[in-house]
Coordinates of N, CA and C in Angstrom, one line a residue:
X203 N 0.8 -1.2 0.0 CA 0.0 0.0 0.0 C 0.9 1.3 0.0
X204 N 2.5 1.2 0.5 CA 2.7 2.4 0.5 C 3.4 2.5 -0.5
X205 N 4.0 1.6 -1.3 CA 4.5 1.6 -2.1 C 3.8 2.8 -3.6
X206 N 2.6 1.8 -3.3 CA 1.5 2.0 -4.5 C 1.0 3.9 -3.9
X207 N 0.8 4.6 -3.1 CA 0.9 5.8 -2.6 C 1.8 6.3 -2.9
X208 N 3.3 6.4 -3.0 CA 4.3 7.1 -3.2 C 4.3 7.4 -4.7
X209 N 3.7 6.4 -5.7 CA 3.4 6.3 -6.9 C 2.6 7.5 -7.0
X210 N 1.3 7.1 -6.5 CA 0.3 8.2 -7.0 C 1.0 9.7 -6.3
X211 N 1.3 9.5 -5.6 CA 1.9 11.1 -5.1 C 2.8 11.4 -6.0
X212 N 3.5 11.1 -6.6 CA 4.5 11.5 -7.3 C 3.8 11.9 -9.0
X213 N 3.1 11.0 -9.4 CA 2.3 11.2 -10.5 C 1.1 12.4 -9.7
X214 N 0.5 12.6 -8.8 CA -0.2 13.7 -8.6 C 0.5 15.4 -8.8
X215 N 1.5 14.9 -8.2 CA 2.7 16.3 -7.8 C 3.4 17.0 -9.6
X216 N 3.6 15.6 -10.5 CA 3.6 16.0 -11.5 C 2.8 16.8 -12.5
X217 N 1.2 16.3 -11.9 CA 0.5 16.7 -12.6 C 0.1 18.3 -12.0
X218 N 0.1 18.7 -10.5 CA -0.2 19.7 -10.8 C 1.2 20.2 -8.8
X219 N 2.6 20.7 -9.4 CA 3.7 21.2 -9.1 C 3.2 21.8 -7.4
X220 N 2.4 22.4 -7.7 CA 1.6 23.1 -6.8 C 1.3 22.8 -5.3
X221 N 1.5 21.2 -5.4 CA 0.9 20.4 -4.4 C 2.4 20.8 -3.3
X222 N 3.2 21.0 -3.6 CA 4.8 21.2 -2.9 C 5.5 20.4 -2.7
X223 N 4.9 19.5 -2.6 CA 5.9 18.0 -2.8 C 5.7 16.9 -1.8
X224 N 6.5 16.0 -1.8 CA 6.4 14.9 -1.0 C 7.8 14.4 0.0
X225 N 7.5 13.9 1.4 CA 8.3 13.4 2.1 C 8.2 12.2 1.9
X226 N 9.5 11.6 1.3 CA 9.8 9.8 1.5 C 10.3 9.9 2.4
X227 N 10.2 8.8 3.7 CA 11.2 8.3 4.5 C 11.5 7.1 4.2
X228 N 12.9 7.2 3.9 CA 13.2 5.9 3.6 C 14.5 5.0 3.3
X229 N 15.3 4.3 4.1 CA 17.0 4.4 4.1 C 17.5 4.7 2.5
X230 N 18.3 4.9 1.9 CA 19.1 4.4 1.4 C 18.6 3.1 1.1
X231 N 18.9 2.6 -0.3 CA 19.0 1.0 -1.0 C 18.2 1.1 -2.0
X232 N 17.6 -0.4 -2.1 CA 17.3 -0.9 -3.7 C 15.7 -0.1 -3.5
X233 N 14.9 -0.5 -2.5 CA 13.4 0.2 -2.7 C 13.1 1.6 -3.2
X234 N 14.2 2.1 -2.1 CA 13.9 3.8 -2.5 C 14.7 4.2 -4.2
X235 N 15.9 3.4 -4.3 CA 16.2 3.7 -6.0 C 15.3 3.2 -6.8
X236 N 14.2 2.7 -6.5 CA 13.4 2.1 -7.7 C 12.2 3.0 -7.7
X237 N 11.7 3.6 -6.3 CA 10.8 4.8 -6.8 C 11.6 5.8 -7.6
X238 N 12.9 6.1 -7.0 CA 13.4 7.4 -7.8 C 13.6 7.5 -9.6
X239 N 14.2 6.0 -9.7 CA 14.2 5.9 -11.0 C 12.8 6.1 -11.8
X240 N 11.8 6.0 -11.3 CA 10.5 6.3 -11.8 C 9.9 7.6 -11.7
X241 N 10.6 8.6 -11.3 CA 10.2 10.1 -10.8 C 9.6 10.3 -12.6
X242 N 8.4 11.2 -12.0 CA 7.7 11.3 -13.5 C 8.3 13.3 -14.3
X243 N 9.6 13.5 -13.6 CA 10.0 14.8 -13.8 C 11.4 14.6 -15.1
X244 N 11.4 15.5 -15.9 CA 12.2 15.3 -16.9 C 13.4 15.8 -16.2
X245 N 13.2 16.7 -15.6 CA 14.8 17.3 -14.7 C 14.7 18.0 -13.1
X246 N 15.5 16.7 -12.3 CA 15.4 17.2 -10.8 C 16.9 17.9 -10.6
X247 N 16.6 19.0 -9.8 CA 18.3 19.3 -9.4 C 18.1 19.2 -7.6
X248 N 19.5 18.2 -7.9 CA 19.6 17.6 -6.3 C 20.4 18.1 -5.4
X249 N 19.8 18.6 -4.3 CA 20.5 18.7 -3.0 C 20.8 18.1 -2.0
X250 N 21.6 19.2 -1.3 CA 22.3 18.6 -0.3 C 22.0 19.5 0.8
X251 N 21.7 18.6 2.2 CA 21.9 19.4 3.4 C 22.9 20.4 3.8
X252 N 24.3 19.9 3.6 CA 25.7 20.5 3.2 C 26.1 22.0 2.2
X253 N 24.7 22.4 1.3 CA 25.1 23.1 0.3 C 25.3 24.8 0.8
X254 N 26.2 25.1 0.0 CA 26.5 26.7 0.9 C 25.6 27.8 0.2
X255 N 25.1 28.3 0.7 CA 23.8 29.8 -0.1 C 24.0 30.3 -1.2
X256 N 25.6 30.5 -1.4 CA 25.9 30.7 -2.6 C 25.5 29.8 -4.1
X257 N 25.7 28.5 -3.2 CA 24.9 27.1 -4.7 C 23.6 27.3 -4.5
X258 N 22.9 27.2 -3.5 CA 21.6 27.9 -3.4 C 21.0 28.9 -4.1
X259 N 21.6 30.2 -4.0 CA 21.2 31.7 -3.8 C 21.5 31.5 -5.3
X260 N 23.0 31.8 -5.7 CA 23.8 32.2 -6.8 C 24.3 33.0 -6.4
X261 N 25.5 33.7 -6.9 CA 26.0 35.0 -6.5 C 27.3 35.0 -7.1
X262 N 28.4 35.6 -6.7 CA 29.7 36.0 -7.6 C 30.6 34.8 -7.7
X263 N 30.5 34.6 -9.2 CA 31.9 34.0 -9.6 C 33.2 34.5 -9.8
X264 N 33.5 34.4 -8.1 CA 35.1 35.2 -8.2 C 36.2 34.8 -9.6
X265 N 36.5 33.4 -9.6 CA 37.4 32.9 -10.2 C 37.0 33.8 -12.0
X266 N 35.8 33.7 -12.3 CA 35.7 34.2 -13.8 C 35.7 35.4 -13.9
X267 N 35.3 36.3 -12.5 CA 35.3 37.9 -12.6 C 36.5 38.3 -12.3
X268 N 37.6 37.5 -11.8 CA 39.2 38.0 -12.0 C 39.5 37.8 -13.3
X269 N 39.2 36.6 -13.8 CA 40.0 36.4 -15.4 C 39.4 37.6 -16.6
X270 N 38.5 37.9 -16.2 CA 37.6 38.4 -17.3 C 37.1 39.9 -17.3
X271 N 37.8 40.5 -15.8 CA 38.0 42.0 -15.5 C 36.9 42.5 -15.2
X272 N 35.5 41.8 -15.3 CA 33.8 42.4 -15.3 C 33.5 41.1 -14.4
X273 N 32.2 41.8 -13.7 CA 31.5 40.9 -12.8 C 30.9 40.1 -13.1
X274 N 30.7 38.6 -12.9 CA 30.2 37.4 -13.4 C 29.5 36.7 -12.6
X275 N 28.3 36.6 -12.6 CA 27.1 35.9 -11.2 C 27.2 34.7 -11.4
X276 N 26.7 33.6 -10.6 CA 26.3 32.6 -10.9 C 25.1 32.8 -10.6
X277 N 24.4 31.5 -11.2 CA 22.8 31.1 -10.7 C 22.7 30.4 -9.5
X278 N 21.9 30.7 -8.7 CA 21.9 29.5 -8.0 C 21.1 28.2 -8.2
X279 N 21.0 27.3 -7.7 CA 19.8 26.1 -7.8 C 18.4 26.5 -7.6
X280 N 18.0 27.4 -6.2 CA 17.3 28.1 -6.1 C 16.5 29.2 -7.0
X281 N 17.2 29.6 -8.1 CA 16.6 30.4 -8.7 C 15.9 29.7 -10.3
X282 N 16.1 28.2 -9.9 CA 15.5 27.8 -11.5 C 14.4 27.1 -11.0
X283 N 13.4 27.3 -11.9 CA 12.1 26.6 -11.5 C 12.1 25.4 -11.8
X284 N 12.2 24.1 -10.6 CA 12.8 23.3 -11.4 C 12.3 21.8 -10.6
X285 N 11.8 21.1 -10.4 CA 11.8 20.0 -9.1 C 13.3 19.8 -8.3
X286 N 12.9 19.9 -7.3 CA 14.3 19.6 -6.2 C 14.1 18.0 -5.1
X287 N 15.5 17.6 -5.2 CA 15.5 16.3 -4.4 C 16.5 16.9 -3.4
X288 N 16.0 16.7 -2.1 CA 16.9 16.9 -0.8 C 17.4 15.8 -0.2
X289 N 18.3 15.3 -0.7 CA 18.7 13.8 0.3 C 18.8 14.4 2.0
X290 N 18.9 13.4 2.9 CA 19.0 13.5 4.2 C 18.5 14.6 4.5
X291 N 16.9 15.2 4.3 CA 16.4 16.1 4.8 C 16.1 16.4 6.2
X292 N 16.3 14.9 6.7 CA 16.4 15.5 8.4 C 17.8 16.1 8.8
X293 N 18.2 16.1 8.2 CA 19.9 17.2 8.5 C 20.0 18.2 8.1
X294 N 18.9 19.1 7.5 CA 18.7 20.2 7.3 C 18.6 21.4 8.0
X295 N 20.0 22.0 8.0 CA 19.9 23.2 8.9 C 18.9 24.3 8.4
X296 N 18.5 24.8 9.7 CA 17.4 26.0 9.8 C 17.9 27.0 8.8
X297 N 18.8 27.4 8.4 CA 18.5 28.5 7.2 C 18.3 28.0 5.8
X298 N 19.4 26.4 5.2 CA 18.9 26.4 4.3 C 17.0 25.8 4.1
X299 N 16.6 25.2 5.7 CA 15.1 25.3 5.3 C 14.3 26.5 5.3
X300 N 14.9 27.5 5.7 CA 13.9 28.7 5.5 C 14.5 29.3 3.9
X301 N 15.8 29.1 3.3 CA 15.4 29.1 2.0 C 14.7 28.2 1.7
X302 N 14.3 27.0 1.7 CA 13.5 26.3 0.6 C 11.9 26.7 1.1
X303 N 11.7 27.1 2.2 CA 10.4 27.3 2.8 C 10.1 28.3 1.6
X304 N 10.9 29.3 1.2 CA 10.5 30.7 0.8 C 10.5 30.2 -0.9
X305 N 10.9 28.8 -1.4 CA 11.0 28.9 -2.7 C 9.8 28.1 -2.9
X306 N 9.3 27.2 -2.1 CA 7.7 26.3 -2.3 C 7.0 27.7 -2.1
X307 N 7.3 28.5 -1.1 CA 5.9 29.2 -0.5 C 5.8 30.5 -2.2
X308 N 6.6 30.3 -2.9 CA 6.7 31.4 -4.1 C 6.2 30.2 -5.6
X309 N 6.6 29.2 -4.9 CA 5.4 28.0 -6.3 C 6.5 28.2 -7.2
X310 N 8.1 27.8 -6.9 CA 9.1 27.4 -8.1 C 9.2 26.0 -7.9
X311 N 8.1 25.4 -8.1 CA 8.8 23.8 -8.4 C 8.3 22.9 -6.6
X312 N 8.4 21.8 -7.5 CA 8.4 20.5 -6.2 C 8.9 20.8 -5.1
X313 N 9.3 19.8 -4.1 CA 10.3 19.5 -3.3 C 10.1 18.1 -3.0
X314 N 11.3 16.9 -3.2 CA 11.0 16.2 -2.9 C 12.3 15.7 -1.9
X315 N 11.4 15.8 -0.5 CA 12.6 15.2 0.7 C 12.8 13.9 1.2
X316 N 13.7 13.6 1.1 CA 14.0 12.1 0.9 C 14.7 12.1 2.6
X317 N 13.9 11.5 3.8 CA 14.1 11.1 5.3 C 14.8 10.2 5.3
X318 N 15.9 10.0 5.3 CA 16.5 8.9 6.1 C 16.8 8.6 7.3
X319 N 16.7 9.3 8.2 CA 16.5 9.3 9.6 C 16.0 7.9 10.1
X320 N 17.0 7.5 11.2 CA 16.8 5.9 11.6 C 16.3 5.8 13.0
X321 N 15.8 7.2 13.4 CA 15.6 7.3 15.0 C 13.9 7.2 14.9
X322 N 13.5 7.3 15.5 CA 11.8 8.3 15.1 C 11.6 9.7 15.6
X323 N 12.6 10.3 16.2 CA 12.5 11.9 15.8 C 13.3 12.6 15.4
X324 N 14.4 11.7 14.1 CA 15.1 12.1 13.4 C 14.0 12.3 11.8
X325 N 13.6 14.1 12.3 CA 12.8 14.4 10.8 C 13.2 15.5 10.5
X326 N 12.6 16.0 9.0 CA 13.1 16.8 8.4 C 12.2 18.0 9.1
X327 N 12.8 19.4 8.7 CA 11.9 20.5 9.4 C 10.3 20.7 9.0
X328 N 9.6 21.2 10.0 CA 8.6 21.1 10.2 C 8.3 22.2 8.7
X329 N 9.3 23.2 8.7 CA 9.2 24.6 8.2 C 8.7 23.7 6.7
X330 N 9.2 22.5 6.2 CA 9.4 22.0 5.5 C 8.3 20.5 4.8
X331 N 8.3 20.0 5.8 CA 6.9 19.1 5.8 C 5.7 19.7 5.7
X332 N 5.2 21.0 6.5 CA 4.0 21.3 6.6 C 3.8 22.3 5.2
X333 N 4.8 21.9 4.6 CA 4.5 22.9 2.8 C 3.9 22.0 2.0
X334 N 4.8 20.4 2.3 CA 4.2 19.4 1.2 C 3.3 18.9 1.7
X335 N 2.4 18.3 0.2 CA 1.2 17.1 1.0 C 1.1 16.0 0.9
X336 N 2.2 15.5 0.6 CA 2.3 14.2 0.9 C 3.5 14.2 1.6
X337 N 2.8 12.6 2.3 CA 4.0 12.4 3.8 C 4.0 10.9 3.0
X338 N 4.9 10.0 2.9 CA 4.9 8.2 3.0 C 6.2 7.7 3.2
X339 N 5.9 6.3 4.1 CA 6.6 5.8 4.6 C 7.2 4.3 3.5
X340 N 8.7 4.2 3.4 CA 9.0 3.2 2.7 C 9.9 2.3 3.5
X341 N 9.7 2.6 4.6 CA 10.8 2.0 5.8 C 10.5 0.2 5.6
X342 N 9.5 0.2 6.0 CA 8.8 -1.6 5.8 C 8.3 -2.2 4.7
X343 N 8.6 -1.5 3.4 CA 8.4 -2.0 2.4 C 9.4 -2.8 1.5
X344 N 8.9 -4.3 1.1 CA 9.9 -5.1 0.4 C 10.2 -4.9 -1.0
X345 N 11.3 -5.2 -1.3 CA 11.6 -4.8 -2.8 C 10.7 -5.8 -3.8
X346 N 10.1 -6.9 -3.4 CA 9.1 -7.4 -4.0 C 7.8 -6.9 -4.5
X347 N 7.6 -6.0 -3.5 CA 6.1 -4.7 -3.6 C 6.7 -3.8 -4.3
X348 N 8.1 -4.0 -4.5 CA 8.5 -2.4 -5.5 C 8.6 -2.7 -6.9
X349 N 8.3 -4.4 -7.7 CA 8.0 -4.7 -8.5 C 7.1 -4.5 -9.3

């Protein structure tokens, strides 16, 4: 059953972006690479708990704005309207969740947080669950149901 849920949420979320996305909880392995490999999005850009504001945000490319004597921005991930995959969303520190809070709550794209958290109140921010509508669990599901 939850298998078959994570399905339709993901084909729901495709169909209308809006919904903000969905929380998998679900280690690492073969179950959760088989939902992913089925994501119904033509292009996710993946994050990381780890990533600095600048890959986020965008902002100055030092290294091209010395070679090239004029100022040179980057983009950040955040600025493309795009589906997003957060691995280890329960490790997400409080600012980069209040950036992603501010990029669902503006309707650029999905979010899709991938919990791997092995405790039971190892979760992802709240700032961050209560944007998406779908929650499922893949913890006790066999790779046989993911056939």
């Amino acid at each position: 059953m939850s298998w078959d849920n994570a399905n339709l949420a993901l084909n729901l979320l495709a169909l209308d972006p809006a919904l903000g996305g969905i929380t998998i909880r679900a280690r690492s392995g073969p179950v959760r690479e088989t939902l992913l490999a089925q994501l119904p999005f033509a292009h996710i850009a993946r994050l990381h708990p780890a990533m600095t504001d600048e890959a986020l945000l965008g902002g100055l490319d030092l290294s091209t704005t010395l070679a090239s004597g004029r100022v040179v921005t980057k983009q950040g991930l955040l600025q493309v309207k795009t589906p997003l995959l957060l691995t280890m969303a329960e490790r997400t520190p409080p600012r980069m969740a209040a950036h992603l809070a501010v990029h669902l709550d503006q309707g650029n794209g999905p979010l899709i947080l991938l919990d791997e958290g092995a405790e039971i109140d190892e979760l992802p921010p709240a700032a961050l669950t209560e944007r998406v509508a779908f929650h499922v669990d893949l913890s006790d599901v066999a790779m046989a149901a993911a056939m």
